[in-house]
mmCIF file of N, CA, C and O in Angstrom:
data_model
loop_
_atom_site.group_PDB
_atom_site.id
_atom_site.type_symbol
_atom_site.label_atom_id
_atom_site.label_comp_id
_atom_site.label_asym_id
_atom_site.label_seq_id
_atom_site.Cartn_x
_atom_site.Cartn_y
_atom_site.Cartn_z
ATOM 1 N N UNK A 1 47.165 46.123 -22.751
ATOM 2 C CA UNK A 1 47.541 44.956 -23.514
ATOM 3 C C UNK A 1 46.254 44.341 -24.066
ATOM 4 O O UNK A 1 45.267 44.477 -23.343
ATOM 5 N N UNK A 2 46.073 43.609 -25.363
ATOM 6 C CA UNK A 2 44.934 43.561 -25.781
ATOM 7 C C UNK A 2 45.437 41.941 -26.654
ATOM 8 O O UNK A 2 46.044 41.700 -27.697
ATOM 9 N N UNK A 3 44.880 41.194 -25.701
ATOM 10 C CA UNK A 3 45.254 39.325 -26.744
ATOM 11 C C UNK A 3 43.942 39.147 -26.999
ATOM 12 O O UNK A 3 42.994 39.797 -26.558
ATOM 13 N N UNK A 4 43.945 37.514 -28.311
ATOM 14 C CA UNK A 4 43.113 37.696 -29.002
ATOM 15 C C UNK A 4 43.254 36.062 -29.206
ATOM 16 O O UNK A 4 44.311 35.436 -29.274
ATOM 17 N N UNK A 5 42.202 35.652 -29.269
ATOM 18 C CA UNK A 5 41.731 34.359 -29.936
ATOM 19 C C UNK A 5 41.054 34.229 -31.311
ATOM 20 O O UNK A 5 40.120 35.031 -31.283
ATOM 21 N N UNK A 6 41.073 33.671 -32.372
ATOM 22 C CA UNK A 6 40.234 34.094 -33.464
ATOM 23 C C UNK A 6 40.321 32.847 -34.030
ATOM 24 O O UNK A 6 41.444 32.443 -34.332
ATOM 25 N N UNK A 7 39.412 32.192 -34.222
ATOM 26 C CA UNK A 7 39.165 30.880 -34.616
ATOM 27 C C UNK A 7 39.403 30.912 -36.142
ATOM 28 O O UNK A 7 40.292 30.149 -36.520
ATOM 29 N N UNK A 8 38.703 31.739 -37.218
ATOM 30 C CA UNK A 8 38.608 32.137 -38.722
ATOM 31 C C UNK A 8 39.535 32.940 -39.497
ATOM 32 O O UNK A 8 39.627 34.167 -39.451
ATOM 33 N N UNK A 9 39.993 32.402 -39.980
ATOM 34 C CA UNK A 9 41.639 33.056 -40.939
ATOM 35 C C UNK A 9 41.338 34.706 -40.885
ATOM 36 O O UNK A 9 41.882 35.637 -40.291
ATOM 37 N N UNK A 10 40.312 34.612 -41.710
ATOM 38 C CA UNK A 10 40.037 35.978 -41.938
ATOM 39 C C UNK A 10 39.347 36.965 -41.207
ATOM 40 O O UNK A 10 39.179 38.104 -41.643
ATOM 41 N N UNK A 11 38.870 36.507 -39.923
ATOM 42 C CA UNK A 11 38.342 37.386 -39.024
ATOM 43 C C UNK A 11 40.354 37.745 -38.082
ATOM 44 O O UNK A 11 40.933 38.730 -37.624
ATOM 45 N N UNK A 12 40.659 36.334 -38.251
ATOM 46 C CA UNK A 12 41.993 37.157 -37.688
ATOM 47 C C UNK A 12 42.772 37.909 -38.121
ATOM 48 O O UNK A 12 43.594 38.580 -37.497
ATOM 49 N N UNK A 13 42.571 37.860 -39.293
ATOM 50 C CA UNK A 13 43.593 39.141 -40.176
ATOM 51 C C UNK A 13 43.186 40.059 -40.275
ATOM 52 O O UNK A 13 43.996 40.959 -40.498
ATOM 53 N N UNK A 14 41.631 40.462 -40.175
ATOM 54 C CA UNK A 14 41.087 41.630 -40.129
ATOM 55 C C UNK A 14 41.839 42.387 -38.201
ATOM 56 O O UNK A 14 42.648 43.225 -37.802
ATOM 57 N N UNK A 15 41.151 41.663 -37.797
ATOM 58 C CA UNK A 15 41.792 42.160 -36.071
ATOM 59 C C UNK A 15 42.819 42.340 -36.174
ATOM 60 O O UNK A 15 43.168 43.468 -35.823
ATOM 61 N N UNK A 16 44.022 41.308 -36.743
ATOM 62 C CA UNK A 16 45.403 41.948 -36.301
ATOM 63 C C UNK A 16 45.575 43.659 -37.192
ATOM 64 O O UNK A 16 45.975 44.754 -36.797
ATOM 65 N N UNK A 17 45.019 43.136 -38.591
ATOM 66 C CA UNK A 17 45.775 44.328 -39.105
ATOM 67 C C UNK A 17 44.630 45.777 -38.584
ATOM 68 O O UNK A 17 45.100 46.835 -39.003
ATOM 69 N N UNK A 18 43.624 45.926 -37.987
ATOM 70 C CA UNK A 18 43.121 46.324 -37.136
ATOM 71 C C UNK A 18 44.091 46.907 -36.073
ATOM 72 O O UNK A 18 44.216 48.128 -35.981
ATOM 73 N N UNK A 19 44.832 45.992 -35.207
ATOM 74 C CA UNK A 19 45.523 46.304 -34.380
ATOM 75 C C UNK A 19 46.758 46.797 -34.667
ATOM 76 O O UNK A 19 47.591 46.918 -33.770
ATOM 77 N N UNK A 20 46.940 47.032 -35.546
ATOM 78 C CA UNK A 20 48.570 47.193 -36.249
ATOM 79 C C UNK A 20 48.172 48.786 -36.261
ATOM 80 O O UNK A 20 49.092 49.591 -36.406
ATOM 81 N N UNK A 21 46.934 49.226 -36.125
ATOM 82 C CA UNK A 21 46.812 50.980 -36.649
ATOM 83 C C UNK A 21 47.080 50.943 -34.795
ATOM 84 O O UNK A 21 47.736 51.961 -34.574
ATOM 85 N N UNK A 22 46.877 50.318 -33.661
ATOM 86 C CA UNK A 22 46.434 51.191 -32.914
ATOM 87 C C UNK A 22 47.657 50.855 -31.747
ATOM 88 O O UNK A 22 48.007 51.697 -30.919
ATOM 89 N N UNK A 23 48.242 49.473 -31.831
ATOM 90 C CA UNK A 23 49.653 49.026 -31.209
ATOM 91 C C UNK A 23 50.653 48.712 -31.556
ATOM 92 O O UNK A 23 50.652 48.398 -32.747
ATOM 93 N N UNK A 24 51.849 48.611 -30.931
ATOM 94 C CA UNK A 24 52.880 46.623 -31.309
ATOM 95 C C UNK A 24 52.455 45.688 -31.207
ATOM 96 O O UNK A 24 51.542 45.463 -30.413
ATOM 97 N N UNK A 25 52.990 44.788 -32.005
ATOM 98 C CA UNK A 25 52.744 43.388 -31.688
ATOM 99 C C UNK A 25 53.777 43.184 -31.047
ATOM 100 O O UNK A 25 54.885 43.567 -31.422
ATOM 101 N N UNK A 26 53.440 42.224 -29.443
ATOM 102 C CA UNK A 26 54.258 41.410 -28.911
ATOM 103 C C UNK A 26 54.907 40.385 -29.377
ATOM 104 O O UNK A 26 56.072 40.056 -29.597
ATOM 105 N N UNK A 27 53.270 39.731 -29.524
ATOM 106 C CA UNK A 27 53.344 38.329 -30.374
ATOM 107 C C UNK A 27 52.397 37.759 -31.354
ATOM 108 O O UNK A 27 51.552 38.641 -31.513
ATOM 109 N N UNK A 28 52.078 36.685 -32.138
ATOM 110 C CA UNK A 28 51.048 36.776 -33.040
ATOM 111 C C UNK A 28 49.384 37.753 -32.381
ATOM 112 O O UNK A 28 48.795 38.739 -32.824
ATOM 113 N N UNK A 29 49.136 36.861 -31.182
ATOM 114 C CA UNK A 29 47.904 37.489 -30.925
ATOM 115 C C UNK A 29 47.827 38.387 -30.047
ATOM 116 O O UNK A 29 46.750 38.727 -29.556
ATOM 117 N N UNK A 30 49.299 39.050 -29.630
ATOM 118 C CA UNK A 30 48.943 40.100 -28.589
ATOM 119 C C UNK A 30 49.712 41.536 -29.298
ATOM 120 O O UNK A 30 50.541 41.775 -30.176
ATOM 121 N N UNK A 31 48.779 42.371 -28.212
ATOM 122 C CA UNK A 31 49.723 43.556 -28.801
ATOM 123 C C UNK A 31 49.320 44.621 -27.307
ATOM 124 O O UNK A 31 48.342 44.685 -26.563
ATOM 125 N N UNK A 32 50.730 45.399 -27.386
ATOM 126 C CA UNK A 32 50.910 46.633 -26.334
ATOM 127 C C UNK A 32 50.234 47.979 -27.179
ATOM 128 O O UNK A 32 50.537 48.508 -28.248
ATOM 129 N N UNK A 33 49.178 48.257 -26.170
ATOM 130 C CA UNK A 33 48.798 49.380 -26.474
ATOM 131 C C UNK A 33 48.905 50.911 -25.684
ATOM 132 O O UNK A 33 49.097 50.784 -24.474
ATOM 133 N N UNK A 34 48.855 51.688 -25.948
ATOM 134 C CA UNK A 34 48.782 53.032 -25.258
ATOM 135 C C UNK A 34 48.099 53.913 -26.031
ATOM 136 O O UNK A 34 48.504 54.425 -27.074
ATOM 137 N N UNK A 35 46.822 54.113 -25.378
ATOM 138 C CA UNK A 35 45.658 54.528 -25.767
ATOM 139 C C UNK A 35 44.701 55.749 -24.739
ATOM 140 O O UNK A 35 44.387 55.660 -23.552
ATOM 141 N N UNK A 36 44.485 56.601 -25.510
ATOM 142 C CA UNK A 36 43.471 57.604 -24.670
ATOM 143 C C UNK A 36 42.550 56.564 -24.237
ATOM 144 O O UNK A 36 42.694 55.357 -24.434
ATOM 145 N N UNK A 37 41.279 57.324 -23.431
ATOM 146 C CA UNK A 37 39.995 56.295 -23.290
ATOM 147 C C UNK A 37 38.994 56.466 -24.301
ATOM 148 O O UNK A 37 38.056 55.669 -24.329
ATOM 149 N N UNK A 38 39.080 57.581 -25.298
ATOM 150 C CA UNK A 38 38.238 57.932 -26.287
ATOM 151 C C UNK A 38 38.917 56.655 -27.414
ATOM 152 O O UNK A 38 38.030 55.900 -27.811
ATOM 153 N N UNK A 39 39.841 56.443 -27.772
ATOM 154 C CA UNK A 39 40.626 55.583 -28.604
ATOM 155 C C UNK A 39 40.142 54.107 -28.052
ATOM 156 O O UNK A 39 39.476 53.322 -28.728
ATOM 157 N N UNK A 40 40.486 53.924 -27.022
ATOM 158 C CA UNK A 40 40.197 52.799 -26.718
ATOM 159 C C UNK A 40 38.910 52.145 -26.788
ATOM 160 O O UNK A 40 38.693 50.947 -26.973
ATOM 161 N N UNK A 41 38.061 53.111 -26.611
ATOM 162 C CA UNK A 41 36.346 52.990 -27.181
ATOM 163 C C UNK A 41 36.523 52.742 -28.605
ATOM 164 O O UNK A 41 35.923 51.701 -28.873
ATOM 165 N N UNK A 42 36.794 52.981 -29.105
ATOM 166 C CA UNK A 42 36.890 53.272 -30.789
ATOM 167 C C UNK A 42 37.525 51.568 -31.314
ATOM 168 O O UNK A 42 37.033 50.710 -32.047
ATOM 169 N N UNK A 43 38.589 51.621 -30.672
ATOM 170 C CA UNK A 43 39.057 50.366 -31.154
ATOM 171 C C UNK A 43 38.556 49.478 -30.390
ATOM 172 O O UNK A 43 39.153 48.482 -30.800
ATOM 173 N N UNK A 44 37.487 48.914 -29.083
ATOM 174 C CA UNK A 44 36.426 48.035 -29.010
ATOM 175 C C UNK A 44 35.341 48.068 -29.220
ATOM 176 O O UNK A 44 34.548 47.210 -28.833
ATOM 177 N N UNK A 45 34.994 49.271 -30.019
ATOM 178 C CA UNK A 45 33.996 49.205 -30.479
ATOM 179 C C UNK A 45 34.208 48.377 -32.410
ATOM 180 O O UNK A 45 33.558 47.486 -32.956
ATOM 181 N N UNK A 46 35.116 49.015 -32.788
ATOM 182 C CA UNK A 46 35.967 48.409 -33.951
ATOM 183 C C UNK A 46 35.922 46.383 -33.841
ATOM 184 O O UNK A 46 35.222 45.553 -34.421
ATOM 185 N N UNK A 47 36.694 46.298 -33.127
ATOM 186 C CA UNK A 47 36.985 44.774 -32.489
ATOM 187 C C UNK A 47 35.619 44.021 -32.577
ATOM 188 O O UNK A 47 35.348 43.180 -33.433
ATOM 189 N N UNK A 48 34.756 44.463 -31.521
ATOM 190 C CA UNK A 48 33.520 43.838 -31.393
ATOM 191 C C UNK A 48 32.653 43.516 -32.497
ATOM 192 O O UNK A 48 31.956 42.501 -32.491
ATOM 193 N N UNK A 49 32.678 44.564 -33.695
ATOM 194 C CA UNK A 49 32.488 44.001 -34.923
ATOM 195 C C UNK A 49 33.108 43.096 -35.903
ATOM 196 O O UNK A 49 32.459 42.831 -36.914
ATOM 197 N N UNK A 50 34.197 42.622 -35.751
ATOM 198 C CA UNK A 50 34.721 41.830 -36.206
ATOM 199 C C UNK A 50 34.599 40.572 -35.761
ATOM 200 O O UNK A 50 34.972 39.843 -36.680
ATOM 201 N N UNK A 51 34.322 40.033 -34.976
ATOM 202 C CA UNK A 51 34.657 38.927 -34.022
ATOM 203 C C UNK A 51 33.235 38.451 -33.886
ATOM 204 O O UNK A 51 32.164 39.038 -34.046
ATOM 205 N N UNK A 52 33.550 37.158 -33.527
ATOM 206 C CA UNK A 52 31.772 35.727 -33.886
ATOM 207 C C UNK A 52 32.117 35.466 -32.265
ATOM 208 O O UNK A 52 33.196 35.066 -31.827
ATOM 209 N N UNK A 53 30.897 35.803 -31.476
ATOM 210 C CA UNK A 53 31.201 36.327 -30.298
ATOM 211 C C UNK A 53 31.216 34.557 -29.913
ATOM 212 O O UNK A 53 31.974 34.088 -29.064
ATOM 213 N N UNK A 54 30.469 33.929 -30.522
ATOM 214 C CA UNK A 54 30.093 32.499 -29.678
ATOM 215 C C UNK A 54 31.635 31.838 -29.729
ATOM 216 O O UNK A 54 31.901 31.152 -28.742
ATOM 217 N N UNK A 55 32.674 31.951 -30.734
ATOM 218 C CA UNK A 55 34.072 31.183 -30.631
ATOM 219 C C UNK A 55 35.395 32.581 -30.714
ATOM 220 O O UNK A 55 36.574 32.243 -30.821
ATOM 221 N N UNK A 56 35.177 33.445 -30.678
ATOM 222 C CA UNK A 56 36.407 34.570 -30.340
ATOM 223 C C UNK A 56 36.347 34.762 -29.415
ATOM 224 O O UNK A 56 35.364 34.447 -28.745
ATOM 225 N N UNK A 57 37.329 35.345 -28.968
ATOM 226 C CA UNK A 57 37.580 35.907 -27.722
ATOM 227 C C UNK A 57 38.602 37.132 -28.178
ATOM 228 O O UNK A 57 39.294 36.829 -29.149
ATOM 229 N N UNK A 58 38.794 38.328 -27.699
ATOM 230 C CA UNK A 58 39.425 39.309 -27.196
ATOM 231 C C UNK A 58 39.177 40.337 -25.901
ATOM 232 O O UNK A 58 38.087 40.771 -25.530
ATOM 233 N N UNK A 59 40.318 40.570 -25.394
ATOM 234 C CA UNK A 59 40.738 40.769 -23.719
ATOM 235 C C UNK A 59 41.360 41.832 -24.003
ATOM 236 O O UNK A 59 42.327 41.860 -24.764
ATOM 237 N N UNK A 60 40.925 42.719 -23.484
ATOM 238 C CA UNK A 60 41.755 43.749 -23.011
ATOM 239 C C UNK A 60 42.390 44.282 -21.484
ATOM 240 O O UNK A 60 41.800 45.192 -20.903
ATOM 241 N N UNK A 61 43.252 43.848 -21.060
ATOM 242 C CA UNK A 61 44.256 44.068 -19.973
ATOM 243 C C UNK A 61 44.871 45.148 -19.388
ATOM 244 O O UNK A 61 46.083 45.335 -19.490
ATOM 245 N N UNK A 62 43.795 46.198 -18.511
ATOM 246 C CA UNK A 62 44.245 47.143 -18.655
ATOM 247 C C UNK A 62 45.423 47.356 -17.203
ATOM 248 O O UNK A 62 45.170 46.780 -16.145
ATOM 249 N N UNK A 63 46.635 48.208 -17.348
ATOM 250 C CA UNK A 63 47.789 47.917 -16.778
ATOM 251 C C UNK A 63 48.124 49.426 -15.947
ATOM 252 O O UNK A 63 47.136 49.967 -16.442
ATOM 253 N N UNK A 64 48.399 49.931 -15.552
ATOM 254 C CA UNK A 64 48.714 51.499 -14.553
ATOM 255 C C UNK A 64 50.164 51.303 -15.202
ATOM 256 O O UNK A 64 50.775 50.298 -15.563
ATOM 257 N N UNK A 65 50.371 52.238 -15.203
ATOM 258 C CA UNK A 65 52.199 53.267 -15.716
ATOM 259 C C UNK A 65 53.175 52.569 -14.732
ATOM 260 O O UNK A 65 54.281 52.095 -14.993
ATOM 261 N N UNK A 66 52.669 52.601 -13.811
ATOM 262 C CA UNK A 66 53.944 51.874 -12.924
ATOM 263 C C UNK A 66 54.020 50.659 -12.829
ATOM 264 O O UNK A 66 55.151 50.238 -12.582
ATOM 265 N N UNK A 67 52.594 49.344 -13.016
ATOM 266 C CA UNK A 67 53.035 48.220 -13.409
ATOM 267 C C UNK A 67 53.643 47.978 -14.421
ATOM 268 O O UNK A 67 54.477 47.073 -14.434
ATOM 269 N N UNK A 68 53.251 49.070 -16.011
ATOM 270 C CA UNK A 68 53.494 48.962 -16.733
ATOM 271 C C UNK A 68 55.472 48.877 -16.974
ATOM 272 O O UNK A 68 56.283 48.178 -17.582
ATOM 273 N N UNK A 69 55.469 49.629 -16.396
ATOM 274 C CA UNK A 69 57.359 49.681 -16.065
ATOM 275 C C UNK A 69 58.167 49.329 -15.430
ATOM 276 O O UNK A 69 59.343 49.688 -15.373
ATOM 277 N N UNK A 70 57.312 48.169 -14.575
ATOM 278 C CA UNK A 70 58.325 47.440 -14.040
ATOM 279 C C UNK A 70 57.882 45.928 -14.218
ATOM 280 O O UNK A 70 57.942 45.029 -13.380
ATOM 281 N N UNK A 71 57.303 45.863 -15.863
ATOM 282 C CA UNK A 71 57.408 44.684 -16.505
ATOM 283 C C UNK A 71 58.546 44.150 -16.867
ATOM 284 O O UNK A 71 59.321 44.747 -17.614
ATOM 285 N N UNK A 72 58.852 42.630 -16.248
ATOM 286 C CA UNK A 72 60.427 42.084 -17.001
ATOM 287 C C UNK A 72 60.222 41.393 -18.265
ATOM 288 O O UNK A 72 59.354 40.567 -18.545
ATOM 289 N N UNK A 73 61.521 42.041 -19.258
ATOM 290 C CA UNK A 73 61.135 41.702 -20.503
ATOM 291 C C UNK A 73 62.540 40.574 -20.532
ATOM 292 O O UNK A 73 63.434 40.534 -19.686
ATOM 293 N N UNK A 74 62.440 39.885 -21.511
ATOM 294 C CA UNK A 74 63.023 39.062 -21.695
ATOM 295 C C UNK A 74 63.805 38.172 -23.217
ATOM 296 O O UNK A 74 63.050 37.399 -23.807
ATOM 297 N N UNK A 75 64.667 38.262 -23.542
ATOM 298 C CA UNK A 75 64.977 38.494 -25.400
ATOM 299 C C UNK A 75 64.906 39.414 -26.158
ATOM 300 O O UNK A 75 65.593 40.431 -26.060
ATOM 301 N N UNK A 76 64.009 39.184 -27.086
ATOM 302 C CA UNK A 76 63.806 40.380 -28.010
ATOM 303 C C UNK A 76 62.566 40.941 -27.548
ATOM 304 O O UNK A 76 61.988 41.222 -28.598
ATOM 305 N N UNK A 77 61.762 41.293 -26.524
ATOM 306 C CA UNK A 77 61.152 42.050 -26.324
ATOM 307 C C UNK A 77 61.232 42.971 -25.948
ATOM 308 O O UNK A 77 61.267 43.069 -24.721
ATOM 309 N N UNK A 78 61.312 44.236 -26.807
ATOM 310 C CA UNK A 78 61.941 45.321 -25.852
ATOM 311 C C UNK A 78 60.333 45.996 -26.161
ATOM 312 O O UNK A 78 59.544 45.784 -27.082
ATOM 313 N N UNK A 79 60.229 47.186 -24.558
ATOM 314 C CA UNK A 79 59.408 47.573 -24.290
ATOM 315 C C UNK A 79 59.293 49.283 -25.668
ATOM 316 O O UNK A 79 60.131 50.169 -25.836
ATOM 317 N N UNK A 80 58.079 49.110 -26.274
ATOM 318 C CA UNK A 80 57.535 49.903 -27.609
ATOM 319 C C UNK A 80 57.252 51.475 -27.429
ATOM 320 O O UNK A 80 57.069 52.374 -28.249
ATOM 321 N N UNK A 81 57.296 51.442 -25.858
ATOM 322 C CA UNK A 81 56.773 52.770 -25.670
ATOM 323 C C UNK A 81 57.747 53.852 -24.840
ATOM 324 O O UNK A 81 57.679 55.070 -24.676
ATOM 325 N N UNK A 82 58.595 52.921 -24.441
ATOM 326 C CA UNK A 82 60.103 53.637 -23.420
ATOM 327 C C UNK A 82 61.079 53.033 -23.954
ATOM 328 O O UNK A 82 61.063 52.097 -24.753
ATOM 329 N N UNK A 83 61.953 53.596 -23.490
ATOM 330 C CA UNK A 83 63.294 53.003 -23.664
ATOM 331 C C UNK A 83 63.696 51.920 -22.695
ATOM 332 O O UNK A 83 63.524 52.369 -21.562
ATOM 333 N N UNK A 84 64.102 50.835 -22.657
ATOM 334 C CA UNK A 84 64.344 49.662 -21.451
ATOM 335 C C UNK A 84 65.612 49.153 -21.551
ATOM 336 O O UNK A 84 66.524 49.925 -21.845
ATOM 337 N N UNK A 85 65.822 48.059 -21.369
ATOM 338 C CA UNK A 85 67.061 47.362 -21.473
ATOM 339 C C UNK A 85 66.746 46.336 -21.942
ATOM 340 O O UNK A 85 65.864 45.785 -21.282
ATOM 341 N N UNK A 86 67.316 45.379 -23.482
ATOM 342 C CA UNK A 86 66.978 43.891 -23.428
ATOM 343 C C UNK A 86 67.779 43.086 -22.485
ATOM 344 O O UNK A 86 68.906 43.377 -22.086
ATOM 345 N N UNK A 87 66.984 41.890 -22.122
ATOM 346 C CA UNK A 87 68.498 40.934 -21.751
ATOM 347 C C UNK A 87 68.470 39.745 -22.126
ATOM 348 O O UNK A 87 67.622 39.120 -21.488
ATOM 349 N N UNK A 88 69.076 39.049 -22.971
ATOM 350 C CA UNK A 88 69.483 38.049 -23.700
ATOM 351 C C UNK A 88 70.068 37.129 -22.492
ATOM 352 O O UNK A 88 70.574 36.035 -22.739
#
């Protein structure tokens, strides 16, 4: 999972649409990823250039397969990478 703070219009639109090649979006500033570790280098190494280190912030959250699946989702979040169940 990879959230994001971005103080500057346009440093945030660069990151999201950045992130749009490499996840889902959850929500404005987060997104589910599933990523090799070669990829994942790539896209913080990507990130880190974008971002004004003294007022951004981005986090990357890294999660194991089995926490990952027995995340409770809730509304319209349905999980991007399996099949789940919503529940409204």
């Amino acid at each position: 999972m990879v959230v994001y703070d971005i103080r500057d219009d346009r440093r945030r639109t660069a990151v999201h649409k950045t992130m749009k090649n490499y996840g889902i979006p959850v929500q404005e500033s987060v997104f589910e990823v599933d990523l090799r570790p070669e990829d994942l280098l790539r896209l913080q190494i990507r990130l880190g250039s974008l971002l004004d280190a003294k007022h951004d912030s981005i986090i990357f959250y890294r999660m194991c397969r089995r926490c990952a699946e027995a995340a409770t989702r809730l509304g319209r979040s349905d999980d991007p990478f399996a099949s789940s169940i919503t529940i409204i």
